[in-house]
């Protein structure tokens, strides 16, 4: 499955300071998004959660994203309540998307109704043909993010020219554990979400914690990087 990524914004946010009773807040460690195949893909992760009912996903476009009246709710994802371990979340938005630049944010809601907003991220749904000419691409493989991760991470790469592309994951002994991409791709930027659990691309049901290598081959270009799974 191929994703043509246009924007990928990565950052770490803490939704709230420590509560007066000493408990930990809902700590958002990443919030990411990109546009692919007519949908905006959003995913985020928390380090800890206390009293977390869930997350409303809100959207606004660049011209409107000033003030609370500019935001609309497009979805909801249930939280994990109370948790001291990392949790990952995922949402797809395909509702009434136009050729535009959108802003997305999360409204984290407690079980008692209290809520806080994350910072917003900006994602373009303008297709490549409608954008201004871009500079020539290079061959490159980016470091996955987040890293370490559990259970999902994003791997991105760039192709200078159209190539026969494979993207594979290996354990430290050199045994292949997943084939993420095996296809012809034109020049451009690409990204894929790698799920280390319940993934049909894996050679096993789930990958244990540890160090792994991921390798991109595109024509004569070969590059390998390291990723770490924590549980």
PDB file of C-alpha atoms in Angstrom:
ATOM      1  CA  UNK A   1       0.000   0.000   0.000  1.00  0.00           C
ATOM      2  CA  UNK A   2       1.452   3.352  -1.005  1.00  0.00           C
ATOM      3  CA  UNK A   3       1.033   6.677   0.718  1.00  0.00           C
ATOM      4  CA  UNK A   4       2.036   9.897  -1.036  1.00  0.00           C
ATOM      5  CA  UNK A   5       2.731  12.250   1.820  1.00  0.00           C
ATOM      6  CA  UNK A   6       2.380  15.990   1.424  1.00  0.00           C
ATOM      7  CA  UNK A   7       2.774  17.215   4.950  1.00  0.00           C
ATOM      8  CA  UNK A   8       3.969  15.470   8.090  1.00  0.00           C
ATOM      9  CA  UNK A   9       4.229  17.529  11.234  1.00  0.00           C
ATOM     10  CA  UNK A  10       5.868  16.040  14.253  1.00  0.00           C
ATOM     11  CA  UNK A  11       6.003  17.464  17.720  1.00  0.00           C
ATOM     12  CA  UNK A  12       5.617  16.633  21.403  1.00  0.00           C
ATOM     13  CA  UNK A  13       2.893  18.238  23.484  1.00  0.00           C
ATOM     14  CA  UNK A  14       1.837  17.952  27.111  1.00  0.00           C
ATOM     15  CA  UNK A  15      -1.887  18.659  27.431  1.00  0.00           C
ATOM     16  CA  UNK A  16      -1.794  19.675  31.094  1.00  0.00           C
ATOM     17  CA  UNK A  17       0.542  20.235  33.996  1.00  0.00           C
ATOM     18  CA  UNK A  18       0.529  17.917  36.980  1.00  0.00           C
ATOM     19  CA  UNK A  19      -2.846  17.959  38.710  1.00  0.00           C
ATOM     20  CA  UNK A  20      -3.203  19.459  42.221  1.00  0.00           C
ATOM     21  CA  UNK A  21      -3.649  15.991  43.775  1.00  0.00           C
ATOM     22  CA  UNK A  22      -0.274  14.882  42.393  1.00  0.00           C
ATOM     23  CA  UNK A  23      -1.602  12.576  39.659  1.00  0.00           C
ATOM     24  CA  UNK A  24      -0.151  12.633  36.158  1.00  0.00           C
ATOM     25  CA  UNK A  25      -2.046  14.392  33.338  1.00  0.00           C
ATOM     26  CA  UNK A  26      -2.922  13.013  29.953  1.00  0.00           C
ATOM     27  CA  UNK A  27       0.465  13.481  28.310  1.00  0.00           C
ATOM     28  CA  UNK A  28       0.379  13.634  24.513  1.00  0.00           C
ATOM     29  CA  UNK A  29       3.850  12.729  23.237  1.00  0.00           C
ATOM     30  CA  UNK A  30       3.148  13.039  19.514  1.00  0.00           C
ATOM     31  CA  UNK A  31       0.367  14.149  17.155  1.00  0.00           C
ATOM     32  CA  UNK A  32       0.951  13.556  13.438  1.00  0.00           C
ATOM     33  CA  UNK A  33      -0.984  13.730  10.206  1.00  0.00           C
ATOM     34  CA  UNK A  34      -0.731  13.472   6.444  1.00  0.00           C
ATOM     35  CA  UNK A  35      -2.954  13.354   3.349  1.00  0.00           C
ATOM     36  CA  UNK A  36      -3.104  10.180   1.240  1.00  0.00           C
ATOM     37  CA  UNK A  37      -5.621   8.515  -1.082  1.00  0.00           C
ATOM     38  CA  UNK A  38      -8.260  11.209  -0.524  1.00  0.00           C
ATOM     39  CA  UNK A  39      -8.138  10.988   3.287  1.00  0.00           C
ATOM     40  CA  UNK A  40      -6.388  12.791   6.105  1.00  0.00           C
ATOM     41  CA  UNK A  41      -4.696  10.242   8.366  1.00  0.00           C
ATOM     42  CA  UNK A  42      -4.197  11.336  11.980  1.00  0.00           C
ATOM     43  CA  UNK A  43      -2.430   9.418  14.706  1.00  0.00           C
ATOM     44  CA  UNK A  44      -1.198  10.290  18.159  1.00  0.00           C
ATOM     45  CA  UNK A  45       0.169   8.697  21.310  1.00  0.00           C
ATOM     46  CA  UNK A  46       0.110   9.259  25.046  1.00  0.00           C
ATOM     47  CA  UNK A  47       2.703   8.425  27.685  1.00  0.00           C
ATOM     48  CA  UNK A  48       0.258   8.448  30.616  1.00  0.00           C
ATOM     49  CA  UNK A  49      -3.475   8.938  31.079  1.00  0.00           C
ATOM     50  CA  UNK A  50      -5.613   9.803  34.096  1.00  0.00           C
ATOM     51  CA  UNK A  51      -9.416   9.959  33.907  1.00  0.00           C
ATOM     52  CA  UNK A  52      -9.303  10.154  30.099  1.00  0.00           C
ATOM     53  CA  UNK A  53     -12.735   9.708  28.471  1.00  0.00           C
ATOM     54  CA  UNK A  54     -11.475  10.337  24.954  1.00  0.00           C
ATOM     55  CA  UNK A  55     -10.495  12.711  22.165  1.00  0.00           C
ATOM     56  CA  UNK A  56     -12.684  14.810  19.908  1.00  0.00           C
ATOM     57  CA  UNK A  57     -11.006  15.443  16.548  1.00  0.00           C
ATOM     58  CA  UNK A  58     -11.604  19.009  15.357  1.00  0.00           C
ATOM     59  CA  UNK A  59     -10.911  20.558  11.958  1.00  0.00           C
ATOM     60  CA  UNK A  60     -10.675  24.045  10.490  1.00  0.00           C
ATOM     61  CA  UNK A  61      -9.114  25.449   7.326  1.00  0.00           C
ATOM     62  CA  UNK A  62      -6.285  27.983   7.154  1.00  0.00           C
ATOM     63  CA  UNK A  63      -8.619  30.923   6.559  1.00  0.00           C
ATOM     64  CA  UNK A  64     -10.915  29.990   9.458  1.00  0.00           C
ATOM     65  CA  UNK A  65      -8.545  28.593  12.092  1.00  0.00           C
ATOM     66  CA  UNK A  66      -8.722  31.638  14.374  1.00  0.00           C
ATOM     67  CA  UNK A  67     -11.052  31.472  17.370  1.00  0.00           C
ATOM     68  CA  UNK A  68     -13.148  28.612  18.736  1.00  0.00           C
ATOM     69  CA  UNK A  69     -16.044  29.251  16.334  1.00  0.00           C
ATOM     70  CA  UNK A  70     -13.836  28.238  13.393  1.00  0.00           C
ATOM     71  CA  UNK A  71     -13.451  24.608  14.507  1.00  0.00           C
ATOM     72  CA  UNK A  72     -15.820  21.735  13.751  1.00  0.00           C
ATOM     73  CA  UNK A  73     -15.933  18.283  15.301  1.00  0.00           C
ATOM     74  CA  UNK A  74     -15.267  15.579  12.693  1.00  0.00           C
ATOM     75  CA  UNK A  75     -14.789  12.532  14.910  1.00  0.00           C
ATOM     76  CA  UNK A  76     -14.272  11.002  18.337  1.00  0.00           C
ATOM     77  CA  UNK A  77     -11.881   8.334  19.653  1.00  0.00           C
ATOM     78  CA  UNK A  78     -12.318   6.767  23.094  1.00  0.00           C
ATOM     79  CA  UNK A  79      -9.412   7.105  25.529  1.00  0.00           C
ATOM     80  CA  UNK A  80      -7.902   4.495  27.830  1.00  0.00           C
ATOM     81  CA  UNK A  81      -9.158   5.905  31.127  1.00  0.00           C
ATOM     82  CA  UNK A  82      -6.209   5.481  33.463  1.00  0.00           C
ATOM     83  CA  UNK A  83      -2.906   4.213  32.133  1.00  0.00           C
ATOM     84  CA  UNK A  84       0.783   4.405  33.019  1.00  0.00           C
ATOM     85  CA  UNK A  85       1.892   2.797  29.732  1.00  0.00           C
ATOM     86  CA  UNK A  86       2.105   4.284  26.205  1.00  0.00           C
ATOM     87  CA  UNK A  87      -1.102   4.219  24.140  1.00  0.00           C
ATOM     88  CA  UNK A  88      -1.553   4.857  20.408  1.00  0.00           C
ATOM     89  CA  UNK A  89      -4.600   6.239  18.565  1.00  0.00           C
ATOM     90  CA  UNK A  90      -5.623   6.557  14.915  1.00  0.00           C
ATOM     91  CA  UNK A  91      -8.324   8.424  12.971  1.00  0.00           C
ATOM     92  CA  UNK A  92      -9.147   8.872   9.264  1.00  0.00           C
ATOM     93  CA  UNK A  93     -10.999  11.966   8.049  1.00  0.00           C
ATOM     94  CA  UNK A  94     -12.580  11.941   4.595  1.00  0.00           C
ATOM     95  CA  UNK A  95     -15.648  14.086   5.367  1.00  0.00           C
ATOM     96  CA  UNK A  96     -16.256  16.903   2.843  1.00  0.00           C
ATOM     97  CA  UNK A  97     -12.565  17.434   2.149  1.00  0.00           C
ATOM     98  CA  UNK A  98     -11.797  20.115  -0.437  1.00  0.00           C
ATOM     99  CA  UNK A  99      -8.548  21.172  -2.091  1.00  0.00           C
ATOM    100  CA  UNK A 100      -7.346  23.283   0.824  1.00  0.00           C
ATOM    101  CA  UNK A 101      -4.985  23.577   3.765  1.00  0.00           C
ATOM    102  CA  UNK A 102      -6.605  22.300   6.964  1.00  0.00           C
ATOM    103  CA  UNK A 103      -5.799  22.571  10.636  1.00  0.00           C
ATOM    104  CA  UNK A 104      -6.494  19.718  13.059  1.00  0.00           C
ATOM    105  CA  UNK A 105      -6.458  19.623  16.846  1.00  0.00           C
ATOM    106  CA  UNK A 106      -7.511  17.243  19.614  1.00  0.00           C
ATOM    107  CA  UNK A 107      -9.953  18.054  22.390  1.00  0.00           C
ATOM    108  CA  UNK A 108      -9.018  15.732  25.259  1.00  0.00           C
ATOM    109  CA  UNK A 109     -12.036  15.164  27.528  1.00  0.00           C
ATOM    110  CA  UNK A 110     -11.958  13.795  31.090  1.00  0.00           C
ATOM    111  CA  UNK A 111     -14.656  11.515  32.493  1.00  0.00           C
ATOM    112  CA  UNK A 112     -15.944  14.461  34.556  1.00  0.00           C
ATOM    113  CA  UNK A 113     -16.374  16.636  31.452  1.00  0.00           C
ATOM    114  CA  UNK A 114     -13.255  18.778  31.888  1.00  0.00           C
ATOM    115  CA  UNK A 115     -11.297  19.231  28.663  1.00  0.00           C
ATOM    116  CA  UNK A 116      -8.117  20.666  27.175  1.00  0.00           C
ATOM    117  CA  UNK A 117      -6.971  21.299  23.589  1.00  0.00           C
ATOM    118  CA  UNK A 118      -3.771  20.186  21.925  1.00  0.00           C
ATOM    119  CA  UNK A 119      -1.829  22.467  19.630  1.00  0.00           C
ATOM    120  CA  UNK A 120      -2.987  22.271  16.017  1.00  0.00           C
ATOM    121  CA  UNK A 121      -1.214  20.727  13.036  1.00  0.00           C
ATOM    122  CA  UNK A 122      -1.502  21.880   9.413  1.00  0.00           C
ATOM    123  CA  UNK A 123      -2.157  19.447   6.551  1.00  0.00           C
ATOM    124  CA  UNK A 124      -2.585  20.198   2.842  1.00  0.00           C
ATOM    125  CA  UNK A 125      -5.062  18.261   0.685  1.00  0.00           C
ATOM    126  CA  UNK A 126      -3.937  20.053  -2.494  1.00  0.00           C
ATOM    127  CA  UNK A 127      -2.791  17.479  -5.032  1.00  0.00           C
ATOM    128  CA  UNK A 128       0.657  17.618  -6.603  1.00  0.00           C
ATOM    129  CA  UNK A 129      -0.675  18.849  -9.977  1.00  0.00           C
ATOM    130  CA  UNK A 130      -2.341  21.829  -8.311  1.00  0.00           C
ATOM    131  CA  UNK A 131       0.721  22.877  -6.333  1.00  0.00           C
ATOM    132  CA  UNK A 132       3.539  25.089  -7.546  1.00  0.00           C
ATOM    133  CA  UNK A 133       6.488  23.275  -9.151  1.00  0.00           C
ATOM    134  CA  UNK A 134       8.702  21.623  -6.561  1.00  0.00           C
ATOM    135  CA  UNK A 135      12.490  21.261  -6.633  1.00  0.00           C
ATOM    136  CA  UNK A 136      13.991  17.984  -7.806  1.00  0.00           C
ATOM    137  CA  UNK A 137      13.835  15.086  -5.344  1.00  0.00           C
ATOM    138  CA  UNK A 138      16.751  13.114  -3.932  1.00  0.00           C
ATOM    139  CA  UNK A 139      17.070   9.506  -2.860  1.00  0.00           C
ATOM    140  CA  UNK A 140      16.778   9.371   0.927  1.00  0.00           C
ATOM    141  CA  UNK A 141      15.415   7.311   3.812  1.00  0.00           C
ATOM    142  CA  UNK A 142      14.304   9.213   6.916  1.00  0.00           C
ATOM    143  CA  UNK A 143      14.574   8.132  10.539  1.00  0.00           C
ATOM    144  CA  UNK A 144      11.271   6.683  11.702  1.00  0.00           C
ATOM    145  CA  UNK A 145       9.188   8.717  14.154  1.00  0.00           C
ATOM    146  CA  UNK A 146       8.485   8.178  16.955  1.00  0.00           C
ATOM    147  CA  UNK A 147      11.475   6.060  17.890  1.00  0.00           C
ATOM    148  CA  UNK A 148      11.376   4.108  20.191  1.00  0.00           C
ATOM    149  CA  UNK A 149       7.687   3.322  19.547  1.00  0.00           C
ATOM    150  CA  UNK A 150       4.775   1.088  20.531  1.00  0.00           C
ATOM    151  CA  UNK A 151       3.013  -0.096  18.457  1.00  0.00           C
ATOM    152  CA  UNK A 152       3.063   2.298  15.455  1.00  0.00           C
ATOM    153  CA  UNK A 153       5.680   4.485  13.804  1.00  0.00           C
ATOM    154  CA  UNK A 154       6.033   6.384  10.521  1.00  0.00           C
ATOM    155  CA  UNK A 155       8.738   5.644   7.948  1.00  0.00           C
ATOM    156  CA  UNK A 156       9.306   8.216   5.181  1.00  0.00           C
ATOM    157  CA  UNK A 157      11.472   8.219   2.056  1.00  0.00           C
ATOM    158  CA  UNK A 158      12.121  10.188  -1.125  1.00  0.00           C
ATOM    159  CA  UNK A 159      12.817   9.024  -4.674  1.00  0.00           C
ATOM    160  CA  UNK A 160      14.785  11.100  -7.179  1.00  0.00           C
ATOM    161  CA  UNK A 161      13.428   9.096 -10.132  1.00  0.00           C
ATOM    162  CA  UNK A 162      10.885   6.354 -10.647  1.00  0.00           C
ATOM    163  CA  UNK A 163      12.243   3.078  -9.279  1.00  0.00           C
ATOM    164  CA  UNK A 164      11.450  -0.469  -8.264  1.00  0.00           C
ATOM    165  CA  UNK A 165      11.154  -0.039  -4.489  1.00  0.00           C
ATOM    166  CA  UNK A 166      11.298  -2.437  -1.558  1.00  0.00           C
ATOM    167  CA  UNK A 167      11.069  -1.435   2.096  1.00  0.00           C
ATOM    168  CA  UNK A 168      11.740  -4.291   4.509  1.00  0.00           C
ATOM    169  CA  UNK A 169      12.248  -4.771   8.248  1.00  0.00           C
ATOM    170  CA  UNK A 170      14.841  -7.198   9.648  1.00  0.00           C
ATOM    171  CA  UNK A 171      15.808  -8.393  13.105  1.00  0.00           C
ATOM    172  CA  UNK A 172      19.397  -7.927  14.301  1.00  0.00           C
ATOM    173  CA  UNK A 173      20.288 -11.406  13.006  1.00  0.00           C
ATOM    174  CA  UNK A 174      19.330 -10.374   9.480  1.00  0.00           C
ATOM    175  CA  UNK A 175      16.085 -12.348   9.257  1.00  0.00           C
ATOM    176  CA  UNK A 176      13.290 -10.564   7.400  1.00  0.00           C
ATOM    177  CA  UNK A 177      10.260  -9.884   9.631  1.00  0.00           C
ATOM    178  CA  UNK A 178       8.156  -7.618   7.376  1.00  0.00           C
ATOM    179  CA  UNK A 179       7.873  -6.368   3.795  1.00  0.00           C
ATOM    180  CA  UNK A 180       6.209  -2.945   3.858  1.00  0.00           C
ATOM    181  CA  UNK A 181       6.631  -1.948   0.190  1.00  0.00           C
ATOM    182  CA  UNK A 182       7.373  -3.972  -2.950  1.00  0.00           C
ATOM    183  CA  UNK A 183       6.307  -2.041  -6.056  1.00  0.00           C
ATOM    184  CA  UNK A 184       7.228   0.453  -8.756  1.00  0.00           C
ATOM    185  CA  UNK A 185       7.003   4.071  -7.551  1.00  0.00           C
ATOM    186  CA  UNK A 186       7.463   7.380  -9.410  1.00  0.00           C
ATOM    187  CA  UNK A 187       9.720  10.121  -8.048  1.00  0.00           C
ATOM    188  CA  UNK A 188       8.401  11.937  -4.998  1.00  0.00           C
ATOM    189  CA  UNK A 189       7.913  11.794  -1.235  1.00  0.00           C
ATOM    190  CA  UNK A 190       6.408   8.759   0.471  1.00  0.00           C
ATOM    191  CA  UNK A 191       5.427   7.646   3.948  1.00  0.00           C
ATOM    192  CA  UNK A 192       3.923   4.551   5.539  1.00  0.00           C
ATOM    193  CA  UNK A 193       2.657   3.646   9.005  1.00  0.00           C
ATOM    194  CA  UNK A 194       4.377   0.534  10.369  1.00  0.00           C
ATOM    195  CA  UNK A 195       2.332  -1.375  12.964  1.00  0.00           C
ATOM    196  CA  UNK A 196       4.358  -3.910  14.944  1.00  0.00           C
ATOM    197  CA  UNK A 197       1.236  -5.786  16.097  1.00  0.00           C
ATOM    198  CA  UNK A 198      -1.466  -7.663  14.165  1.00  0.00           C
ATOM    199  CA  UNK A 199      -0.019  -6.555  10.838  1.00  0.00           C
ATOM    200  CA  UNK A 200      -0.588  -8.793   7.780  1.00  0.00           C
ATOM    201  CA  UNK A 201       2.790  -7.599   6.468  1.00  0.00           C
ATOM    202  CA  UNK A 202       4.587  -9.292   9.384  1.00  0.00           C
ATOM    203  CA  UNK A 203       5.973 -12.810   9.209  1.00  0.00           C
ATOM    204  CA  UNK A 204       4.651 -13.329  12.758  1.00  0.00           C
ATOM    205  CA  UNK A 205       1.597 -12.058  14.651  1.00  0.00           C
ATOM    206  CA  UNK A 206       3.507  -9.464  16.647  1.00  0.00           C
ATOM    207  CA  UNK A 207       7.085  -8.290  17.055  1.00  0.00           C
ATOM    208  CA  UNK A 208       8.641  -8.399  20.539  1.00  0.00           C
ATOM    209  CA  UNK A 209      10.513  -5.489  22.075  1.00  0.00           C
ATOM    210  CA  UNK A 210      13.971  -4.944  20.684  1.00  0.00           C
ATOM    211  CA  UNK A 211      16.151  -3.380  18.011  1.00  0.00           C
ATOM    212  CA  UNK A 212      15.299  -3.865  14.328  1.00  0.00           C
ATOM    213  CA  UNK A 213      16.647  -2.626  11.001  1.00  0.00           C
ATOM    214  CA  UNK A 214      14.598  -1.223   8.136  1.00  0.00           C
ATOM    215  CA  UNK A 215      16.049  -1.035   4.640  1.00  0.00           C
ATOM    216  CA  UNK A 216      15.007   0.865   1.519  1.00  0.00           C
ATOM    217  CA  UNK A 217      16.113  -0.372  -1.919  1.00  0.00           C
ATOM    218  CA  UNK A 218      15.329   1.797  -4.948  1.00  0.00           C
ATOM    219  CA  UNK A 219      17.296   0.938  -8.072  1.00  0.00           C
ATOM    220  CA  UNK A 220      20.967   1.199  -7.074  1.00  0.00           C
ATOM    221  CA  UNK A 221      20.139   3.166  -3.918  1.00  0.00           C
ATOM    222  CA  UNK A 222      20.254   1.216  -0.636  1.00  0.00           C
ATOM    223  CA  UNK A 223      19.969   2.689   2.863  1.00  0.00           C
ATOM    224  CA  UNK A 224      19.397   1.045   6.241  1.00  0.00           C
ATOM    225  CA  UNK A 225      18.351   2.578   9.562  1.00  0.00           C
ATOM    226  CA  UNK A 226      17.586   1.306  13.058  1.00  0.00           C
ATOM    227  CA  UNK A 227      14.240   1.314  14.886  1.00  0.00           C
ATOM    228  CA  UNK A 228      13.390   0.276  18.448  1.00  0.00           C
ATOM    229  CA  UNK A 229      10.155  -1.324  19.698  1.00  0.00           C
ATOM    230  CA  UNK A 230       9.311  -0.884  23.391  1.00  0.00           C
ATOM    231  CA  UNK A 231       6.463  -2.517  25.289  1.00  0.00           C
TER     232      UNK A 231
END
